[in-house]
XYZ file of C-alpha atoms in Angstrom:
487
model
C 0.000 0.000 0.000
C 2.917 2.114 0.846
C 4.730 1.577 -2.500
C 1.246 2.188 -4.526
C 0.908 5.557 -3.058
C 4.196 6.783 -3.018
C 3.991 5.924 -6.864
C 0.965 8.248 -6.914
C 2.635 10.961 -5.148
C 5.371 11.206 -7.933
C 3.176 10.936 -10.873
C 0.428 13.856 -9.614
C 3.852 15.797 -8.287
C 6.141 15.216 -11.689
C 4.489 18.588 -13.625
C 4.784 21.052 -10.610
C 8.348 19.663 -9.534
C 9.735 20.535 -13.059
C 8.946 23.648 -13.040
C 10.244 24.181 -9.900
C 13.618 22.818 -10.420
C 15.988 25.049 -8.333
C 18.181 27.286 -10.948
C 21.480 28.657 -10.322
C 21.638 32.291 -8.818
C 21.521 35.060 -11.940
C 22.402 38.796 -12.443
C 18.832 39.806 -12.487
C 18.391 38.090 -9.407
C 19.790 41.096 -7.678
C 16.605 42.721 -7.922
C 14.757 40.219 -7.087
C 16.298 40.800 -3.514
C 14.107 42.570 -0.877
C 15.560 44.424 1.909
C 13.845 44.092 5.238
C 15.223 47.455 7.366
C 13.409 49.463 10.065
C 11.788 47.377 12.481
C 9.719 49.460 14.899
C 7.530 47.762 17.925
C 4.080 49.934 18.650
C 3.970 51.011 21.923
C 1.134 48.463 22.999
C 3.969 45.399 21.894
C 1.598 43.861 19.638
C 2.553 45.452 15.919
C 6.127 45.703 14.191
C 6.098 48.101 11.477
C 9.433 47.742 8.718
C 10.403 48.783 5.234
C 11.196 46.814 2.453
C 12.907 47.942 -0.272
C 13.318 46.542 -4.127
C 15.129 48.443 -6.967
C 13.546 48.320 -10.063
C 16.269 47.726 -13.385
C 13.742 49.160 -15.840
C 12.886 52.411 -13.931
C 16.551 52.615 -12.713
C 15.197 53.413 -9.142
C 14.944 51.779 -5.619
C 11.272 52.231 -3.829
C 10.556 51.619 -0.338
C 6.971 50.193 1.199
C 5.750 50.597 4.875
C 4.760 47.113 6.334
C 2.675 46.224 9.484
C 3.121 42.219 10.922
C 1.774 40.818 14.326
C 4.739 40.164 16.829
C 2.612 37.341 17.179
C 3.102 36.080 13.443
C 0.987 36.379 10.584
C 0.717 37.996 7.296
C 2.107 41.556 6.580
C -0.037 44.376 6.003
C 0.953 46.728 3.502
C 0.687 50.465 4.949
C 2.456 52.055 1.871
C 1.428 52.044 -1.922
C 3.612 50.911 -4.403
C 4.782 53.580 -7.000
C 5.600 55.887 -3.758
C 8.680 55.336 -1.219
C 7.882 55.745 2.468
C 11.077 55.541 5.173
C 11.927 56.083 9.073
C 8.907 54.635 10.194
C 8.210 55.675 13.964
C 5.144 55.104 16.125
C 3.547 57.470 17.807
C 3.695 57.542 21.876
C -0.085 56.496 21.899
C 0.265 53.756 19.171
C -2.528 55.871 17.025
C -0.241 56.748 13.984
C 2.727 55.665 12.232
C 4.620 58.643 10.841
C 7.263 58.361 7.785
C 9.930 60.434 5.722
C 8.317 60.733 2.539
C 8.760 62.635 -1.091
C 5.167 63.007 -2.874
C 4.033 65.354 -5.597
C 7.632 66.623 -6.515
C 7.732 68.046 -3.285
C 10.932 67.826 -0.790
C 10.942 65.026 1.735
C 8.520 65.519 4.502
C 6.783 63.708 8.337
C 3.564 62.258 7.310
C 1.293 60.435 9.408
C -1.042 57.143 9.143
C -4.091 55.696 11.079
C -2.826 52.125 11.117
C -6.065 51.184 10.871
C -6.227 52.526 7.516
C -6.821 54.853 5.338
C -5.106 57.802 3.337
C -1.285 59.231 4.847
C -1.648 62.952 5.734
C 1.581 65.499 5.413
C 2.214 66.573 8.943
C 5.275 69.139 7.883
C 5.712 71.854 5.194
C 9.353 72.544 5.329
C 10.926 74.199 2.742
C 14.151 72.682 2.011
C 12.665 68.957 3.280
C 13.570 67.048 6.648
C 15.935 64.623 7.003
C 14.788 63.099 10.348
C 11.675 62.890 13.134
C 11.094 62.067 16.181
C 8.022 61.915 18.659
C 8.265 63.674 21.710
C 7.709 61.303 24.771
C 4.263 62.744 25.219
C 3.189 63.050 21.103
C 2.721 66.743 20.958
C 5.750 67.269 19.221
C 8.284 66.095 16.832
C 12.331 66.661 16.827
C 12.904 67.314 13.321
C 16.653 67.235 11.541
C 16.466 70.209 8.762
C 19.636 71.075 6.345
C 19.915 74.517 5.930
C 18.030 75.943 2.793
C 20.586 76.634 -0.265
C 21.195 80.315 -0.858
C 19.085 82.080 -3.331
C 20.477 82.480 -7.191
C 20.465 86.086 -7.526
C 21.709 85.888 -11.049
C 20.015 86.735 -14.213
C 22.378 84.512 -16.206
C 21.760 81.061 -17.635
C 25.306 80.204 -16.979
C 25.772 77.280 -13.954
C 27.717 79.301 -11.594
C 30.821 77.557 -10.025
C 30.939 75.834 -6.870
C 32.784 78.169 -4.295
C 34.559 75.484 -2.053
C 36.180 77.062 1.178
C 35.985 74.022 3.835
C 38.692 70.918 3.993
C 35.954 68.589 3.195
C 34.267 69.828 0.080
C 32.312 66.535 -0.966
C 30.401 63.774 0.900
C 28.081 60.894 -0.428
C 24.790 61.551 0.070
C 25.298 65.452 0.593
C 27.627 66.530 -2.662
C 29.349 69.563 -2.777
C 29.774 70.804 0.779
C 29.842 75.188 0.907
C 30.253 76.305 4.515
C 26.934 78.350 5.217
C 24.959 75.310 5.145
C 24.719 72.872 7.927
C 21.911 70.455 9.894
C 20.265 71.767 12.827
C 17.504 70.534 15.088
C 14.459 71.995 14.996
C 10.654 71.471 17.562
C 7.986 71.052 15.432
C 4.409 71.446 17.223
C 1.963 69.013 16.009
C -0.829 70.673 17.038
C -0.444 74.140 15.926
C 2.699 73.430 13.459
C 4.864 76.133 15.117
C 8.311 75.148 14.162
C 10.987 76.290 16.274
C 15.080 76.075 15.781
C 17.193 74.785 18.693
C 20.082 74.826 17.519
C 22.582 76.836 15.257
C 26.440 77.828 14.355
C 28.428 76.790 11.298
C 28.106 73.209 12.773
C 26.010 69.863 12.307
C 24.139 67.691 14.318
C 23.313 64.047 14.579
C 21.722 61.468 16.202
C 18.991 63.464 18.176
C 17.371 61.680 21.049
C 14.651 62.950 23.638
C 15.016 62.675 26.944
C 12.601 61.002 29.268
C 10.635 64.000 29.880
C 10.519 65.439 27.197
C 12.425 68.808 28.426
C 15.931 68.170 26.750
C 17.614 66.955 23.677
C 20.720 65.324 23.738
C 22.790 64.968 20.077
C 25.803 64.756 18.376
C 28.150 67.145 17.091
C 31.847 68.731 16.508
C 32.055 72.418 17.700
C 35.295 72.343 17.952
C 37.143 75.412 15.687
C 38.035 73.246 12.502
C 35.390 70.472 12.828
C 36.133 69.216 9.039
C 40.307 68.753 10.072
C 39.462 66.204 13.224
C 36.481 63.371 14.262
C 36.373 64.992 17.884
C 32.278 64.615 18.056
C 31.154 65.183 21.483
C 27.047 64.775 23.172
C 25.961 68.148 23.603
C 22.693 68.655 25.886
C 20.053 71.854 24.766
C 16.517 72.717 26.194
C 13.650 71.185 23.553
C 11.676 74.741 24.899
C 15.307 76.335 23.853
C 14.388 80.124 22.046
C 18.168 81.202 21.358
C 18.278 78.437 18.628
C 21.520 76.622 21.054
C 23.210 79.561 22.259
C 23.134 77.980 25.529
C 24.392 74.053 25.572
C 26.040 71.853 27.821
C 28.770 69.573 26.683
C 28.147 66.568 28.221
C 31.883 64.705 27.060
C 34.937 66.203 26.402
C 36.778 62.966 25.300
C 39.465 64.354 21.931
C 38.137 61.812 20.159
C 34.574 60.473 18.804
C 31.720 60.077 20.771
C 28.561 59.459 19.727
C 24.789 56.983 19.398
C 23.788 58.977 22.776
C 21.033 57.062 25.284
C 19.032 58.163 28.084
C 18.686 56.469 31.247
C 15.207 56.050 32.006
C 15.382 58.577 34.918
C 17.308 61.100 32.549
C 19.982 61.308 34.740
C 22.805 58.800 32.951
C 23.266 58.793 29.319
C 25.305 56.077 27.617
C 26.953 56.103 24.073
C 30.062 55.173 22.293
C 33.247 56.254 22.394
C 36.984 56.463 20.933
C 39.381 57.050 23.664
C 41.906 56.516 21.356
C 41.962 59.510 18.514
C 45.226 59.210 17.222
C 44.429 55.611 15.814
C 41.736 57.009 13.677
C 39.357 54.443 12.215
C 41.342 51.238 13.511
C 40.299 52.300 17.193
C 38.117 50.296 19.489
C 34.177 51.906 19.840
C 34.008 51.718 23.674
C 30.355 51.797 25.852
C 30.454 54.467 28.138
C 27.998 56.181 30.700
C 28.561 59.782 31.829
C 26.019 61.969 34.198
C 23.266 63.908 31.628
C 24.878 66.996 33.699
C 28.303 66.441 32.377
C 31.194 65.169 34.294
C 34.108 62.122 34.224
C 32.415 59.183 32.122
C 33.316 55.568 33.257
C 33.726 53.008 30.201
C 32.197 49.767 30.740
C 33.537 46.169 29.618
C 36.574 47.564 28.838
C 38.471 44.165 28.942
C 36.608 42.772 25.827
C 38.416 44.461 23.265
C 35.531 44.476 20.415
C 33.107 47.688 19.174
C 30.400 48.454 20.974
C 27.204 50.253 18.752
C 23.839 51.410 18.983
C 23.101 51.326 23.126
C 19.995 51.448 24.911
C 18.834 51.568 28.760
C 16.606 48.665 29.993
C 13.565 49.912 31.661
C 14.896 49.910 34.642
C 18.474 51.318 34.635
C 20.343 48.434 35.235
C 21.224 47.064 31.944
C 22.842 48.418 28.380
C 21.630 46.911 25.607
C 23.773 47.007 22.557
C 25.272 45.729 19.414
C 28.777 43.678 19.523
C 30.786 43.189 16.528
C 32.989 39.814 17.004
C 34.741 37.840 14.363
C 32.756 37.857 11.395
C 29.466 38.040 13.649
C 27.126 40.751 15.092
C 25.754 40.063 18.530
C 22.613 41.472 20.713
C 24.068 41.945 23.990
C 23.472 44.055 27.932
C 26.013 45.079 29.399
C 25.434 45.688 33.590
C 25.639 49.846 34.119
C 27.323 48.512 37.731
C 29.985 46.376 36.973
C 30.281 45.934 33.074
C 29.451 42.614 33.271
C 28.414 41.518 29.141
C 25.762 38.702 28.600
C 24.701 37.514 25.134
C 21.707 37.840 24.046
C 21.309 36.821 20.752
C 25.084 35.313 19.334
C 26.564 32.742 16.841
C 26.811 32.599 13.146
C 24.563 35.710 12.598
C 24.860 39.272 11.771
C 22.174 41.187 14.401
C 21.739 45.140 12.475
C 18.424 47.117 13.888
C 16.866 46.562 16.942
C 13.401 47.474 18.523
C 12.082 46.570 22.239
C 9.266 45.703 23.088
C 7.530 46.912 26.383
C 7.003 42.931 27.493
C 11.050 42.418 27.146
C 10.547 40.925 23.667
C 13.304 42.234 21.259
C 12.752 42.445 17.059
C 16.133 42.219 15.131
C 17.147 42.453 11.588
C 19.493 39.567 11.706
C 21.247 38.393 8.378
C 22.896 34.881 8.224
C 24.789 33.491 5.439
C 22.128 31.623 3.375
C 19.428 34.237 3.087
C 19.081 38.159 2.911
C 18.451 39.819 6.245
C 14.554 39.599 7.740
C 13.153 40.558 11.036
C 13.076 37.820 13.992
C 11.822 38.157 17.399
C 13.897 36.926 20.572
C 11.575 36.190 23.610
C 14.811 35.582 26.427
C 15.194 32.459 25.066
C 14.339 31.534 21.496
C 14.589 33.095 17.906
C 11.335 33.309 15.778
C 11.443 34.456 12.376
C 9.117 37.150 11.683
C 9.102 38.112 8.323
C 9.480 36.114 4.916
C 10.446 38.278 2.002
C 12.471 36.391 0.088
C 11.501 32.914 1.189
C 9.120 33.005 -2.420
C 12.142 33.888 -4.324
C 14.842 31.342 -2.386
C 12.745 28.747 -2.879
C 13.673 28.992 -6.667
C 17.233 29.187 -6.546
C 19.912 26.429 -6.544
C 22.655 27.942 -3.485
C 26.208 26.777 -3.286
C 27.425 25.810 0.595
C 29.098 28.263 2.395
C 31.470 27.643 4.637
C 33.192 29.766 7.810
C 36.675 28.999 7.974
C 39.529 29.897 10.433
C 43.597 29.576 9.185
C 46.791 30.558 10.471
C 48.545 33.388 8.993
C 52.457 33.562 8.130
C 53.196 34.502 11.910
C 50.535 32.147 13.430
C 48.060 34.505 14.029
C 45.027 33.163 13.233
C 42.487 34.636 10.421
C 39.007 34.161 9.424
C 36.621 34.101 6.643
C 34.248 32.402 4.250
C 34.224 30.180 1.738
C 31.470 29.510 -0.852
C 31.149 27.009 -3.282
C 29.694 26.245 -6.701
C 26.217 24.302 -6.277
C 26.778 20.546 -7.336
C 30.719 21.343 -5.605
C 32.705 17.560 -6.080
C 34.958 17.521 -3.574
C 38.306 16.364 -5.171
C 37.912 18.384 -8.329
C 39.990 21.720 -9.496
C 37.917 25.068 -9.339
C 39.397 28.730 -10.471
C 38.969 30.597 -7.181
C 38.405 34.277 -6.570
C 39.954 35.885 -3.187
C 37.429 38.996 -2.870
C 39.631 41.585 -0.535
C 36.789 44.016 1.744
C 37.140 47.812 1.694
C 37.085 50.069 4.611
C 39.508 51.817 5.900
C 37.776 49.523 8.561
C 35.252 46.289 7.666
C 34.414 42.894 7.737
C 32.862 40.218 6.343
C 30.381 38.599 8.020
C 27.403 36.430 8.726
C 25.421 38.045 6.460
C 24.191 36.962 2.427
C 26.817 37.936 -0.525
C 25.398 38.208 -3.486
C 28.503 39.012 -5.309
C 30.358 35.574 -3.925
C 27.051 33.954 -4.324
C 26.947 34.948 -8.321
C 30.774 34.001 -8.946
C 30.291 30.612 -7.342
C 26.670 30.218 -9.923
C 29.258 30.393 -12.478
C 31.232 27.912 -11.265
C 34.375 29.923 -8.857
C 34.802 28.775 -5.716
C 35.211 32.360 -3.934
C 37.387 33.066 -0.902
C 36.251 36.039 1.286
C 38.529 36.500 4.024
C 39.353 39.199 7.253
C 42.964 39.742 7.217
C 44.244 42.238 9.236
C 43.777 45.517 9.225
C 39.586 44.023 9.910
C 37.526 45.202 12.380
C 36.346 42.230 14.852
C 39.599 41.350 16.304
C 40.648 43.731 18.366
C 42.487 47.006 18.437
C 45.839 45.439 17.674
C 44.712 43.194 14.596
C 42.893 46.367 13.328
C 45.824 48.447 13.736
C 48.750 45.930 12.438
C 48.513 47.277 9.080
């Protein structure tokens, strides 16, 4: 009886299964890709809103979509329309609205907000020049807005392009292009109410990385005021009044650390704020990224962990002060882990053989990742103190069609002994025994790695038949100061 049906199962399967024959990894394929990015948990714990993001070859453009999934599990609901690009997702404090960066109607990028139960996105903000960032005040009447200063009027009759007057050390950056000196990011509180706008803060300087604090009554940021901020990475927090009417006159330097400082946190009593730090200037890029915690008031800091010689990124406060969350990069991996405000003391949260990027907590102690791992592109799972759930599925449709080579993590002594790390992927249907070209793919930086994450590139070259070699030498970040700095 067995044997007769398992007969029947292969003749009613033999159509379907041939046209689903896995097929080698292709060119196009690239954008066939969907990038997961953004995760954001509502307030009540329940939702996660993301992006995803696809380019299109034809229109020679990338758009991005809004997405709402259960915590829970379940299917996605799209928020966004297609055609149209929505980013920064953020919930409001009440769990109401979902608010985005968006470009409509040839207009400059602006906040707009959503019912997530539905219905049609409304522009909250009418800046001129476009905003590059939002937040929600702790108690939703306002938003901390990020706004570039407006270009300077063409008084010129002539059709001629005038020329690009350069007078700072850094005259280009990606993203930005040409870089003139009267025009700079500043911080701005936008009423959401009565859509008063009002500028707190100012100077031929730029800054980052706003963040409320607990109360609502100061903003803590990023940003080098020192007298040549182009010719040195000295960054320091900086502290201003969100009711501030001198437009930053008045701030308080929180750190005074020479070298770069920066992803600034709150304690939950606004008294403590942690971030990262460079202690170490003069080793530029190949420094350690320290934790640190230093009084909101100003003061000596105190770096934490400081005997695990790996970069710290992207802290956060548990709810109740005791705790650090934070991202860890070690060899060729990205970890979740807290880090004890009273002794340093690091636990792992979520470790081995991933790459952990964004992270949003929930209020129930549930934590949604973007984690990437070597045989897919990144998606959003949820860690519950004990286990990892995938959450979202973007590109299980389109992995289910392909034919992937195995990849392989690999660890090998250098000349000197020390060892090095990396990855090696083969061509699908790899014999072991046989002769392959092979590729060694160097990483840029001045400071990278490769890591847990999905190559395309190495992915495509071993379609074709290469086995491909991608590999950390030193001179990587991961490994320490010292194998950072060797070269």
């Amino acid at each position: 009886m067995l044997g007769r049906l398992l007969v029947f199962s292969l003749v009613v399967a033999a159509a379907p299964l041939a046209a689903q024959t896995p097929r080698p990894l292709e060119v196009d394929d690239l954008f066939e890709i969907k990038r997961v990015a953004n995760p954001k948990i509502s307030p009540d714990g329940k939702w996660l809103a993301y992006t995803v993001s696809q380019t299109n070859l034809e229109k020679g453009k990338s758009s991005t979509r809004l997405w709402m999934i259960p915590m829970s599990g379940g299917d996605p609901i799209p928020m966004s329309a297609t055609g149209t690009s929505a980013s920064q997702p953020r919930w409001s404090p009440d769990g109401k609205y979902l608010s985005f960066t968006a470009s409509r109607n040839g207009g400059k990028t602006q906040v707009w907000t959503l019912n997530r139960l539905g219905g049609e996105a409304q522009q909250l903000t009418e800046v001129e020049q476009g905003v590059s960032s939002h937040a929600w005040s702790p108690d939703g009447s306002r938003l901390l807005l990020s706004i570039r200063d407006p270009e300077a009027e063409d008084s010129s009759e002539s059709d001629v392009e005038p020329p690009w007057v350069i007078d700072r050390l850094q005259f280009k950056r990606d993203g930005a292009g040409y870089l003139t000196g009267d025009r700079h990011t500043h911080l701005y509180v936008f009423d959401v109410t009565t859509k008063d706008i009002r500028q707190i803060t100012s100077g031929d300087f730029d800054e980052s990385s706003p963040v409320w604090s607990p109360d609502g009554m100061r903003v803590a940021f990023v940003s080098n005021r020192t007298d040549e901020p182009d010719g040195n990475s000295n960054s320091d927090i900086w502290v201003v009044a969100a009711d501030n009417t001198d437009q930053g006159a008045t701030l308080l330097q929180v750190t005074t650390n020479p070298g770069s400082d920066g992803s600034p946190a709150w304690s939950p009593d606004g008294s403590w704020i942690a971030y990262t730090t460079v202690v170490q200037p003069e080793l530029i890029w190949y420094a350690t990224g320290h934790l640190a915690v230093v009084s909101s008031q100003g003061g000596e800091p105190r770096l934490l962990a400081t005997d695990l010689d790996r970069n710290f990124s992207s802290p956060k406060f548990s709810d109740d002060g005791g705790w650090i969350y934070a991202r860890l990069e070690d060899s060729a991996e990205n970890h979740l882990v807290r880090v004890r405000v009273a002794d340093g003391r690091v636990e792992r949260l979520i470790q081995d053989g991933i790459a952990v990027r964004d992270v949003a907590y929930a209020p129930n102690g549930e934590i949604a990742a973007r984690i990437g791992h070597l045989d897919r592109p990144d998606e959003i799972f949820v860690f519950d103190g004990n286990n990892l759930r995938q959450l979202t599925h973007e590109n299980d449709a389109w992995l289910s069609g392909l034919s992937l080579g195995a990849v392989h993590n690999v660890q090998f002594p250098s000349k000197d002994g020390t060892e090095i790390e990396g990855f090696v992927y083969l061509p699908p249907g790899y014999q072991s025994g046989m002769r392959y070209p092979t590729l060694l793919r160097i990483h840029g930086g001045p400071v990278s790695q490769f890591s847990h994450s999905f190559n395309f590139e190495a992915n495509l070259f071993a379609a074709n038949g290469y086995v491909v070699v991608t590999a950390n030498p030193r001179g990587s970040s991961g490994y320490g100061q010292d194998f950072s700095h060797a070269i």
